[in-house]
XYZ file of C-alpha atoms in Angstrom:
335
model
C 0.024 0.086 -0.079
C 2.629 1.984 0.363
C 4.524 1.631 -2.697
C 0.630 2.468 -4.534
C 1.066 5.635 -2.255
C 3.989 6.686 -3.259
C 3.293 5.670 -7.217
C -0.142 7.871 -6.653
C 2.036 10.746 -5.224
C -1.044 10.656 -1.881
C -0.760 8.998 1.741
C -0.854 5.782 2.467
C -4.084 6.393 4.314
C -5.850 7.970 1.055
C -4.930 4.414 -0.640
C -6.976 2.598 1.730
C -9.925 5.306 1.825
C -9.887 4.594 -1.665
C -9.634 0.991 -1.944
C -12.132 0.555 1.121
C -14.588 3.256 0.909
C -14.810 3.466 4.893
C -13.784 7.418 3.994
C -14.777 9.751 1.184
C -12.196 10.781 -1.793
C -13.203 12.771 -4.562
C -13.521 11.070 -7.808
C -10.533 11.940 -9.966
C -8.139 10.808 -6.255
C -9.774 7.387 -6.319
C -8.892 7.316 -10.186
C -5.620 7.856 -9.946
C -5.074 5.623 -6.706
C -6.279 3.115 -9.151
C -4.496 3.558 -11.792
C -1.413 3.149 -9.890
C -3.078 -0.235 -8.593
C -3.542 -0.839 -12.171
C 0.385 -0.343 -12.546
C 2.095 -2.231 -9.863
C 0.240 -4.984 -10.295
C -0.956 -4.734 -6.109
C -3.530 -6.592 -4.987
C -4.973 -6.952 -1.324
C -4.093 -9.316 0.994
C -7.552 -10.839 2.067
C -5.729 -12.765 5.095
C -4.081 -10.575 6.092
C -6.713 -7.859 6.073
C -9.248 -10.265 7.807
C -7.885 -10.946 10.798
C -6.927 -7.130 11.412
C -10.613 -5.888 10.643
C -12.364 -8.982 12.038
C -13.966 -8.935 8.284
C -13.574 -12.376 5.848
C -14.919 -9.941 3.132
C -17.353 -12.524 1.610
C -21.241 -12.638 1.674
C -23.385 -15.222 0.736
C -25.907 -14.972 -1.439
C -29.016 -17.610 -0.795
C -31.739 -18.271 -4.021
C -34.794 -20.896 -4.249
C -33.106 -21.634 -7.857
C -30.423 -20.540 -9.968
C -33.153 -21.793 -12.802
C -34.875 -19.124 -13.606
C -35.645 -16.243 -15.491
C -36.093 -13.442 -12.307
C -33.739 -15.133 -9.497
C -30.148 -15.973 -11.647
C -30.679 -12.213 -13.226
C -31.208 -11.432 -9.430
C -28.280 -13.447 -8.561
C -25.891 -11.947 -11.013
C -27.255 -8.324 -10.449
C -26.169 -9.282 -6.851
C -22.516 -10.039 -7.308
C -21.671 -7.507 -9.454
C -22.616 -5.149 -6.945
C -21.284 -6.315 -4.111
C -17.784 -6.679 -5.823
C -18.164 -3.170 -6.769
C -18.732 -2.548 -3.159
C -14.915 -5.078 -3.126
C -17.191 -7.588 -1.621
C -16.503 -11.354 -2.625
C -19.364 -13.189 -2.304
C -20.776 -17.275 -2.514
C -23.840 -18.286 -4.398
C -26.180 -20.550 -2.996
C -29.221 -22.652 -4.256
C -32.016 -23.718 -1.176
C -34.798 -24.881 -3.438
C -37.272 -23.551 -1.917
C -37.195 -25.320 1.339
C -36.877 -24.747 4.880
C -33.861 -26.808 4.817
C -32.097 -24.984 2.104
C -32.397 -21.308 4.106
C -31.390 -23.398 7.087
C -28.718 -24.780 5.686
C -27.485 -21.054 3.807
C -27.498 -19.432 7.180
C -25.282 -22.403 8.577
C -22.343 -22.043 5.548
C -22.566 -18.305 6.322
C -21.766 -18.709 10.366
C -19.643 -22.169 9.640
C -17.503 -20.053 7.170
C -17.320 -16.809 8.490
C -18.938 -14.883 6.081
C -19.631 -11.194 6.611
C -22.978 -11.464 6.277
C -25.933 -12.751 4.315
C -28.646 -11.567 1.151
C -31.167 -14.418 1.616
C -34.686 -14.884 -1.165
C -36.379 -16.737 2.102
C -39.666 -18.835 1.515
C -39.769 -21.766 4.133
C -38.516 -19.840 7.179
C -40.841 -18.357 9.496
C -40.907 -14.666 10.900
C -39.303 -16.334 14.784
C -36.441 -18.810 12.733
C -35.148 -15.879 10.386
C -35.257 -14.057 13.884
C -33.210 -16.199 15.536
C -30.974 -16.776 12.884
C -30.318 -13.029 12.487
C -27.971 -13.481 15.665
C -25.301 -15.608 14.654
C -25.634 -13.661 11.099
C -26.218 -10.492 9.859
C -28.885 -10.856 7.426
C -31.337 -8.586 4.413
C -34.200 -11.241 3.652
C -35.200 -10.715 0.228
C -39.342 -11.364 0.222
C -42.619 -11.214 0.883
C -42.960 -12.402 4.808
C -44.591 -10.412 7.110
C -41.642 -9.712 9.073
C -42.706 -6.531 11.752
C -39.374 -4.091 10.955
C -37.370 -7.072 13.307
C -35.119 -7.478 10.585
C -33.934 -6.028 7.253
C -35.678 -6.582 4.623
C -36.650 -5.860 0.584
C -39.915 -6.534 -0.954
C -41.379 -6.332 -4.414
C -44.540 -4.576 -5.051
C -46.553 -7.382 -6.172
C -50.336 -6.376 -4.436
C -50.090 -2.890 -6.162
C -48.257 -4.307 -9.154
C -51.036 -7.193 -10.176
C -53.979 -4.124 -9.460
C -51.887 -2.115 -11.986
C -52.017 -5.003 -14.069
C -54.941 -5.997 -14.099
C -56.689 -2.362 -13.838
C -54.950 -2.084 -17.167
C -57.125 -5.030 -19.087
C -59.747 -3.495 -17.659
C -58.665 0.002 -19.209
C -58.458 -2.150 -22.583
C -61.764 -3.219 -22.615
C -61.499 -6.411 -21.322
C -64.186 -8.328 -19.098
C -63.924 -11.669 -19.155
C -60.348 -12.083 -16.868
C -58.354 -14.644 -15.925
C -55.907 -15.526 -14.036
C -52.562 -18.153 -14.817
C -50.470 -19.343 -11.740
C -53.210 -19.833 -8.353
C -55.978 -22.253 -8.686
C -58.568 -20.297 -7.437
C -59.610 -16.421 -6.239
C -61.446 -17.831 -3.018
C -59.813 -18.718 -0.161
C -56.144 -17.022 -1.279
C -54.396 -17.150 2.203
C -55.227 -20.988 1.766
C -53.183 -22.353 -0.741
C -49.551 -23.161 -0.983
C -47.503 -22.635 -4.115
C -44.382 -23.565 -5.261
C -43.062 -19.907 -5.061
C -44.111 -18.880 -1.853
C -45.676 -16.273 -1.120
C -45.355 -13.857 -4.095
C -47.838 -15.810 -6.199
C -50.383 -15.483 -3.355
C -50.058 -11.182 -2.828
C -49.832 -11.440 -7.300
C -53.240 -13.192 -7.250
C -54.532 -11.543 -4.464
C -54.298 -7.890 -6.363
C -55.816 -9.173 -9.217
C -58.819 -10.515 -7.150
C -59.386 -6.923 -5.499
C -59.494 -5.718 -8.712
C -61.891 -8.530 -9.820
C -64.977 -7.618 -6.484
C -63.812 -3.867 -6.561
C -65.206 -3.697 -10.430
C -68.270 -6.290 -9.542
C -66.889 -9.295 -12.306
C -66.291 -13.048 -12.152
C -62.856 -13.936 -12.919
C -61.738 -17.737 -13.635
C -57.815 -19.122 -12.787
C -56.046 -21.909 -13.379
C -52.777 -23.448 -11.847
C -50.126 -26.488 -13.479
C -47.282 -25.129 -12.336
C -44.554 -22.698 -12.811
C -43.075 -23.830 -16.266
C -43.872 -22.380 -19.907
C -45.241 -25.708 -20.439
C -47.691 -24.761 -17.120
C -48.898 -21.681 -18.486
C -49.640 -24.157 -21.991
C -51.942 -26.425 -19.716
C -53.046 -23.525 -18.255
C -54.601 -21.882 -21.417
C -55.730 -25.335 -23.017
C -57.908 -25.580 -19.900
C -59.169 -22.271 -20.015
C -60.271 -22.831 -23.281
C -62.068 -26.421 -22.464
C -64.468 -24.821 -20.565
C -66.062 -22.616 -22.618
C -66.018 -19.801 -22.512
C -62.932 -17.686 -24.252
C -61.567 -14.922 -21.445
C -60.156 -11.638 -23.612
C -57.520 -10.575 -20.579
C -55.245 -12.925 -19.234
C -53.344 -11.937 -16.149
C -50.285 -14.504 -15.630
C -48.457 -13.834 -11.573
C -44.824 -14.472 -14.170
C -43.953 -13.452 -17.660
C -42.621 -17.132 -17.966
C -46.144 -18.797 -17.473
C -47.664 -15.759 -20.015
C -45.055 -17.034 -22.571
C -46.638 -20.387 -22.048
C -50.095 -18.948 -22.175
C -49.834 -17.510 -25.807
C -48.315 -20.599 -26.852
C -50.741 -22.506 -26.166
C -53.589 -20.422 -27.245
C -51.851 -19.678 -30.370
C -52.198 -23.676 -30.475
C -55.881 -23.321 -30.956
C -56.308 -20.427 -33.054
C -56.697 -17.864 -30.972
C -54.600 -14.788 -31.108
C -52.114 -12.502 -29.228
C -53.531 -9.234 -28.661
C -56.471 -10.046 -31.522
C -58.385 -12.447 -29.659
C -57.237 -12.091 -26.224
C -54.710 -9.708 -24.547
C -52.012 -10.793 -21.551
C -49.895 -9.312 -19.518
C -46.956 -10.988 -17.462
C -44.962 -9.913 -13.685
C -41.156 -9.510 -13.846
C -40.544 -7.818 -17.253
C -37.481 -10.751 -17.777
C -35.341 -9.911 -21.084
C -37.722 -12.246 -23.233
C -40.733 -10.718 -22.721
C -39.372 -7.472 -24.975
C -38.413 -10.286 -27.037
C -41.015 -12.923 -27.076
C -43.716 -12.414 -30.109
C -45.614 -10.513 -29.610
C -43.441 -8.832 -27.044
C -45.428 -9.081 -23.458
C -46.600 -6.264 -21.568
C -45.386 -6.944 -18.146
C -45.057 -5.816 -14.582
C -41.477 -4.731 -14.165
C -40.157 -4.105 -10.517
C -36.915 -2.318 -9.820
C -34.207 -4.747 -9.650
C -31.776 -2.692 -9.833
C -33.516 -0.868 -7.284
C -33.875 -3.721 -5.250
C -30.481 -4.845 -5.161
C -28.525 -1.710 -4.423
C -31.480 -1.608 -1.445
C -30.057 -5.015 -0.123
C -26.432 -4.173 -0.369
C -26.406 -0.666 0.956
C -28.589 -2.735 4.271
C -26.407 -5.724 4.572
C -23.014 -3.249 4.521
C -24.981 -1.202 7.069
C -25.622 -3.938 9.119
C -22.298 -5.680 8.915
C -21.058 -2.177 10.376
C -24.042 -1.379 12.894
C -25.218 -4.575 14.138
C -27.359 -2.505 16.363
C -29.110 -0.419 13.653
C -32.933 -0.944 13.578
C -34.023 -2.884 11.276
C -35.607 -1.294 7.645
C -38.305 -2.664 5.746
C -38.371 -1.366 2.250
C -40.959 -2.303 -1.417
C -39.427 -1.170 -4.052
C -41.247 0.843 -7.261
C -42.689 -0.696 -10.093
C -43.847 0.227 -13.781
C -45.978 -1.737 -16.376
C -44.442 -1.565 -19.400
C -46.714 -1.700 -22.335
C -46.409 -4.287 -24.928
C -47.954 -5.734 -28.083
C -49.814 -8.361 -26.337
C -52.183 -5.489 -24.875
C -51.993 -3.092 -27.900
C -55.553 -4.361 -29.928
C -56.220 -2.072 -31.893
């Protein structure tokens, strides 16, 4: 570090601040330090820094699966954001199970991770509270945690309501929900993706009930094939819906395919809206209208809150819900 300081013409403390972000330095100074680092090939001695600071410089990221558009993109962006903050990451799949989530906490403790970001579906609030005493944690998801741990969630209910109102604004009156088996007894139904599906179904149901409408629902799983099966199920019931809200984009892609297989066109005959705004939504034929949560905001909040929790373990927990947009594309573009 002294060599870098001499090369850059600054003090060793300025080098330390530029590399760790512990104290602010000007962008010009930071750039000068980084250029000196590159010229000299300097690398931080992580082991020595860990011994000195009592930290490893590693955080855990635990998601239900990497085999999905949404969670793979989320994990990728978290890895990039933590890297920019000078932290290495270890990504784990929990398989949406309580056991997998407990293992993520156990691994974080045993490997002395500085903290953990976890998309928790199987653990109870009481379990999360107890485990958070062992490792700094930020929870992503839809649990009601009552501000007991740092928590970042998506606007599932509000997003679904906005999507449903869009269908109504486009003249739809025979609505259907794909990704949930029924609009009654929502709280009593458990699906593989957990509470997010329930909340999106609730948002849809609220608008339907407010308008005094009847709506059908279908569920066959969480894949594109399941979406196609749901489309076939809805068509077999007789009256074809003129507007379909799907709780994920993946299901919406399958719905569009299933409808096309039976000569029903989107958007000419039926309008379709998805949720998550995965990359394929823009390039699908027809391109898919989708609820787009602020994923960058979610990642930024998660990284900020975990850094804050690591630095100040006694700080009051925060509960943040990110914003969203409904991006209208061809699947709701009826002329």
